[in-house]
Amino acid sequence: MNRWYVLLAGALLLGLSGNPPARAGELAKNYHTATTPGAWSQYQLSAGDGSVSTYQYERKADEEGRPVLALRVETTAGAAAGSESTMTYTLPANFDFARNGLSYGKFIEKMTMQYGEMVMPVDDNTLEIIRGAEKDYRGKLTPAGTENIGDWRCDRYTYSMGPDTARETGTLWLNEEIPFAIVKHAGQILNADKTPSSSFEMILVSQGQHQLASDTVTDAPAPEPVAEPAEVTL
């Protein structure tokens, strides 16, 4: 199971309270108002097989108007314990987080993967496969009331997607004050006979805002003039 693509967060349709109710499958408001450059959220993801990982998402500085997201994954328990990796995703210019944030993986234009000091760009053919495998929450979300998760008042949504032989069902708890929107995400993969084959639960650990380098850039002082070397003559 592609565990974090289970996660990456955000919301679909802009719609403030007092607006007409969202149509079936759409979110009621913009849950990505806090997903600004420098914003980050960290989660603990626990899977039914006993594996435990920390996922940290961050929105980096935009690249010529194109949003850049980074995901750092550190596995602390299970078969892959001790492994670390960072994926960086570049999205289209003017990407609509409000509408397509949860399904951002369908829109990745450029991707790199980093293991230790080794950074590898993802080639176009592989990226096409990754986009095809990404989850698409658009049109599949059903409002299911509100609930407090810790200190956060969340809107709850359920979903079901995928083929009958490996159908994923789950619940998302969303809050617009959280970068990447998600406070909690729980789900399971069902076999054709509807028995669960795997499960996961992800919960928010911390969140905040980094100050980007571009936020503090000032005009650099003019360099001191360098004396021209004397002309050497015979």
CSV table of C-alpha atoms in Angstrom, one decimal:
chain,number,residue,atom,x,y,z
A,1,MET,CA,0.0,0.0,0.0
A,2,ASN,CA,1.3,3.5,-0.9
A,3,ARG,CA,1.1,4.8,2.6
A,4,TRP,CA,1.6,8.4,2.4
A,5,TYR,CA,-0.3,8.9,-0.8
A,6,VAL,CA,-3.0,7.7,1.6
A,7,LEU,CA,-2.3,11.0,3.4
A,8,LEU,CA,-1.4,14.0,1.5
A,9,ALA,CA,-3.7,16.3,2.4
A,10,GLY,CA,-5.9,19.1,1.5
A,11,ALA,CA,-9.4,19.9,0.3
A,12,LEU,CA,-11.5,20.2,-2.7
A,13,LEU,CA,-14.2,22.8,-3.2
A,14,LEU,CA,-14.2,26.3,-1.8
A,15,GLY,CA,-17.4,26.9,0.1
A,16,LEU,CA,-17.8,28.9,3.3
A,17,SER,CA,-20.4,28.3,6.0
A,18,GLY,CA,-23.7,29.8,4.9
A,19,ASN,CA,-23.2,28.8,1.3
A,20,PRO,CA,-25.4,26.1,-0.2
A,21,PRO,CA,-24.5,22.6,0.9
A,22,ALA,CA,-21.7,20.9,-1.1
A,23,ARG,CA,-22.8,18.4,-3.7
A,24,ALA,CA,-22.2,14.7,-3.0
A,25,GLY,CA,-18.5,13.9,-3.1
A,26,GLU,CA,-17.3,17.5,-2.5
A,27,LEU,CA,-15.8,19.2,0.5
A,28,ALA,CA,-17.8,22.0,2.1
A,29,LYS,CA,-15.0,24.5,2.4
A,30,ASN,CA,-11.4,25.3,1.6
A,31,TYR,CA,-9.4,23.3,4.1
A,32,HIS,CA,-6.0,24.4,2.6
A,33,THR,CA,-6.0,28.0,3.8
A,34,ALA,CA,-3.1,27.1,6.2
A,35,THR,CA,-1.0,25.3,3.5
A,36,THR,CA,1.1,28.3,2.7
A,37,PRO,CA,4.8,28.3,1.8
A,38,GLY,CA,6.8,27.3,4.9
A,39,ALA,CA,3.9,25.5,6.5
A,40,TRP,CA,4.5,22.0,7.8
A,41,SER,CA,2.6,19.2,9.6
A,42,GLN,CA,4.0,16.0,11.2
A,43,TYR,CA,2.1,12.8,11.6
A,44,GLN,CA,2.5,9.3,13.1
A,45,LEU,CA,1.3,6.6,10.8
A,46,SER,CA,0.6,3.1,12.3
A,47,ALA,CA,-0.2,0.2,10.1
A,48,GLY,CA,-1.9,-3.1,10.9
A,49,ASP,CA,1.3,-5.0,10.2
A,50,GLY,CA,3.0,-3.3,13.2
A,51,SER,CA,5.0,-0.7,11.2
A,52,VAL,CA,5.2,2.8,12.5
A,53,SER,CA,6.4,5.8,10.6
A,54,THR,CA,6.8,9.6,11.0
A,55,TYR,CA,5.6,11.6,8.0
A,56,GLN,CA,6.5,15.3,7.8
A,57,TYR,CA,5.0,17.4,5.0
A,58,GLU,CA,6.2,20.9,4.2
A,59,ARG,CA,5.3,23.4,1.5
A,60,LYS,CA,8.5,24.8,0.3
A,61,ALA,CA,9.0,28.2,-1.5
A,62,ASP,CA,7.2,28.3,-4.8
A,63,GLU,CA,9.3,27.7,-7.9
A,64,GLU,CA,8.4,30.3,-10.6
A,65,GLY,CA,4.8,30.2,-9.4
A,66,ARG,CA,4.7,26.4,-9.1
A,67,PRO,CA,4.0,25.0,-5.6
A,68,VAL,CA,6.7,22.7,-4.2
A,69,LEU,CA,5.9,20.1,-1.5
A,70,ALA,CA,8.3,17.9,0.4
A,71,LEU,CA,7.5,14.7,2.3
A,72,ARG,CA,10.1,13.2,4.7
A,73,VAL,CA,9.4,9.7,5.9
A,74,GLU,CA,11.2,8.0,8.8
A,75,THR,CA,10.2,4.4,9.7
A,76,THR,CA,10.7,3.6,13.4
A,77,ALA,CA,9.1,0.2,13.7
A,78,GLY,CA,8.5,-2.8,11.4
A,79,ALA,CA,10.4,-4.4,8.6
A,80,ALA,CA,11.7,-1.1,7.3
A,81,ALA,CA,12.7,0.4,10.7
A,82,GLY,CA,15.6,2.8,10.4
A,83,SER,CA,14.9,3.8,6.8
A,84,GLU,CA,14.5,7.5,5.9
A,85,SER,CA,13.6,9.2,2.6
A,86,THR,CA,12.5,12.5,1.3
A,87,MET,CA,10.3,13.1,-1.8
A,88,THR,CA,9.9,16.5,-3.4
A,89,TYR,CA,7.0,17.3,-5.7
A,90,THR,CA,6.5,20.2,-8.0
A,91,LEU,CA,2.9,21.0,-9.0
A,92,PRO,CA,1.5,23.1,-11.8
A,93,ALA,CA,1.6,26.9,-11.7
A,94,ASN,CA,-1.6,28.2,-10.0
A,95,PHE,CA,-2.4,24.8,-8.6
A,96,ASP,CA,-5.8,24.9,-7.0
A,97,PHE,CA,-5.3,23.6,-3.4
A,98,ALA,CA,-8.9,24.2,-2.4
A,99,ARG,CA,-10.2,21.9,-5.1
A,100,ASN,CA,-7.4,19.4,-5.7
A,101,GLY,CA,-5.3,19.3,-2.5
A,102,LEU,CA,-6.1,15.8,-1.4
A,103,SER,CA,-5.5,14.5,-4.9
A,104,TYR,CA,-2.3,16.5,-5.5
A,105,GLY,CA,-0.5,13.4,-6.6
A,106,LYS,CA,-2.5,13.3,-9.8
A,107,PHE,CA,-0.9,16.7,-10.8
A,108,ILE,CA,2.8,16.2,-10.0
A,109,GLU,CA,4.9,17.7,-12.8
A,110,LYS,CA,8.3,17.0,-11.4
A,111,MET,CA,9.6,14.7,-8.6
A,112,THR,CA,12.9,13.9,-6.9
A,113,MET,CA,13.7,11.2,-4.3
A,114,GLN,CA,16.4,11.5,-1.7
A,115,TYR,CA,18.0,8.7,0.3
A,116,GLY,CA,20.8,10.0,2.5
A,117,GLU,CA,23.0,12.3,0.4
A,118,MET,CA,21.8,10.7,-2.9
A,119,VAL,CA,19.2,12.8,-4.8
A,120,MET,CA,17.5,11.1,-7.8
A,121,PRO,CA,15.2,12.8,-10.2
A,122,VAL,CA,12.2,10.7,-11.3
A,123,ASP,CA,12.0,10.1,-15.1
A,124,ASP,CA,8.9,10.9,-17.0
A,125,ASN,CA,7.8,7.3,-17.6
A,126,THR,CA,8.1,6.5,-13.9
A,127,LEU,CA,6.3,9.7,-12.9
A,128,GLU,CA,3.4,8.8,-15.2
A,129,ILE,CA,3.1,5.5,-13.4
A,130,ILE,CA,3.2,7.2,-10.0
A,131,ARG,CA,0.5,9.7,-11.1
A,132,GLY,CA,-1.7,6.8,-12.2
A,133,ALA,CA,-1.3,5.1,-8.9
A,134,GLU,CA,-2.1,8.1,-6.8
A,135,LYS,CA,-5.5,8.3,-5.0
A,136,ASP,CA,-8.2,10.6,-6.4
A,137,TYR,CA,-10.6,11.7,-3.6
A,138,ARG,CA,-12.5,14.1,-5.9
A,139,GLY,CA,-16.1,13.1,-6.0
A,140,LYS,CA,-15.7,10.3,-3.4
A,141,LEU,CA,-16.1,12.1,0.0
A,142,THR,CA,-19.3,12.0,2.1
A,143,PRO,CA,-19.8,14.4,5.0
A,144,ALA,CA,-20.2,12.6,8.3
A,145,GLY,CA,-20.6,15.2,11.0
A,146,THR,CA,-18.1,16.9,13.3
A,147,GLU,CA,-15.9,15.5,16.0
A,148,ASN,CA,-13.1,16.7,18.4
A,149,ILE,CA,-9.7,15.1,17.8
A,150,GLY,CA,-7.6,16.3,20.7
A,151,ASP,CA,-7.8,20.1,20.8
A,152,TRP,CA,-9.1,20.3,17.2
A,153,ARG,CA,-12.7,20.5,16.1
A,154,CYS,CA,-12.8,18.6,12.9
A,155,ASP,CA,-15.2,18.0,10.0
A,156,ARG,CA,-15.4,14.3,9.3
A,157,TYR,CA,-15.7,12.7,5.8
A,158,THR,CA,-15.9,9.1,4.8
A,159,TYR,CA,-14.9,7.6,1.4
A,160,SER,CA,-14.7,4.5,-0.6
A,161,MET,CA,-12.6,4.0,-3.7
A,162,GLY,CA,-10.8,1.4,-5.8
A,163,PRO,CA,-11.7,-2.0,-7.4
A,164,ASP,CA,-13.8,-4.5,-5.6
A,165,THR,CA,-10.7,-6.8,-5.2
A,166,ALA,CA,-8.8,-4.2,-3.2
A,167,ARG,CA,-11.3,-1.5,-2.1
A,168,GLU,CA,-10.2,1.2,0.3
A,169,THR,CA,-12.6,2.6,2.8
A,170,GLY,CA,-11.8,5.2,5.3
A,171,THR,CA,-12.5,8.4,7.3
A,172,LEU,CA,-10.7,11.8,7.2
A,173,TRP,CA,-10.9,14.4,10.0
A,174,LEU,CA,-10.1,17.8,8.5
A,175,ASN,CA,-9.5,21.3,10.0
A,176,GLU,CA,-8.7,24.4,7.9
A,177,GLU,CA,-6.2,25.7,10.5
A,178,ILE,CA,-3.9,22.8,10.0
A,179,PRO,CA,-1.3,22.8,7.2
A,180,PHE,CA,-2.2,20.0,4.8
A,181,ALA,CA,-5.7,19.9,6.5
A,182,ILE,CA,-5.6,16.4,8.0
A,183,VAL,CA,-5.9,15.9,11.8
A,184,LYS,CA,-6.6,12.2,11.5
A,185,HIS,CA,-6.9,9.6,8.8
A,186,ALA,CA,-8.0,6.0,9.3
A,187,GLY,CA,-8.7,3.4,6.6
A,188,GLN,CA,-8.5,-0.2,5.5
A,189,ILE,CA,-8.1,-2.2,2.3
A,190,LEU,CA,-10.8,-4.8,1.7
A,191,ASN,CA,-10.5,-8.1,-0.1
A,192,ALA,CA,-13.1,-9.1,-2.7
A,193,ASP,CA,-15.1,-10.9,0.1
A,194,LYS,CA,-15.0,-7.6,2.0
A,195,THR,CA,-12.7,-8.9,4.7
A,196,PRO,CA,-9.9,-6.5,5.7
A,197,SER,CA,-6.4,-7.2,4.2
A,198,SER,CA,-4.6,-4.2,5.8
A,199,SER,CA,-5.4,-1.1,7.8
A,200,PHE,CA,-3.7,2.1,8.9
A,201,GLU,CA,-4.2,5.1,11.2
A,202,MET,CA,-2.4,8.5,10.9
A,203,ILE,CA,-2.7,11.2,13.5
A,204,LEU,CA,-1.3,14.7,13.7
A,205,VAL,CA,1.6,15.1,16.1
A,206,SER,CA,2.7,18.7,15.5
A,207,GLN,CA,2.4,21.5,13.0
A,208,GLY,CA,3.9,25.0,12.4
A,209,GLN,CA,5.5,27.4,10.0
A,210,HIS,CA,9.1,27.7,8.9
A,211,GLN,CA,10.5,31.1,8.0
A,212,LEU,CA,11.6,30.7,4.4
A,213,ALA,CA,14.9,32.2,3.4
A,214,SER,CA,13.1,34.4,0.9
A,215,ASP,CA,11.2,35.9,3.8
A,216,THR,CA,14.3,37.5,5.3
A,217,VAL,CA,16.3,38.3,2.2
A,218,THR,CA,17.6,41.9,2.1
A,219,ASP,CA,19.7,43.7,-0.4
A,220,ALA,CA,23.2,42.5,-0.2
A,221,PRO,CA,25.8,45.2,0.4
A,222,ALA,CA,27.9,46.2,-2.6
A,223,PRO,CA,31.2,44.3,-2.6
A,224,GLU,CA,34.4,46.2,-1.8
A,225,PRO,CA,36.2,47.3,-4.9
A,226,VAL,CA,39.1,45.1,-5.8
A,227,ALA,CA,42.3,46.9,-6.9
A,228,GLU,CA,43.4,46.1,-10.4
A,229,PRO,CA,46.7,44.4,-10.5
A,230,ALA,CA,49.5,46.6,-11.6
A,231,GLU,CA,50.6,46.1,-15.2
A,232,VAL,CA,53.7,44.1,-15.4
A,233,THR,CA,56.2,45.4,-18.0
A,234,LEU,CA,59.8,44.7,-18.7
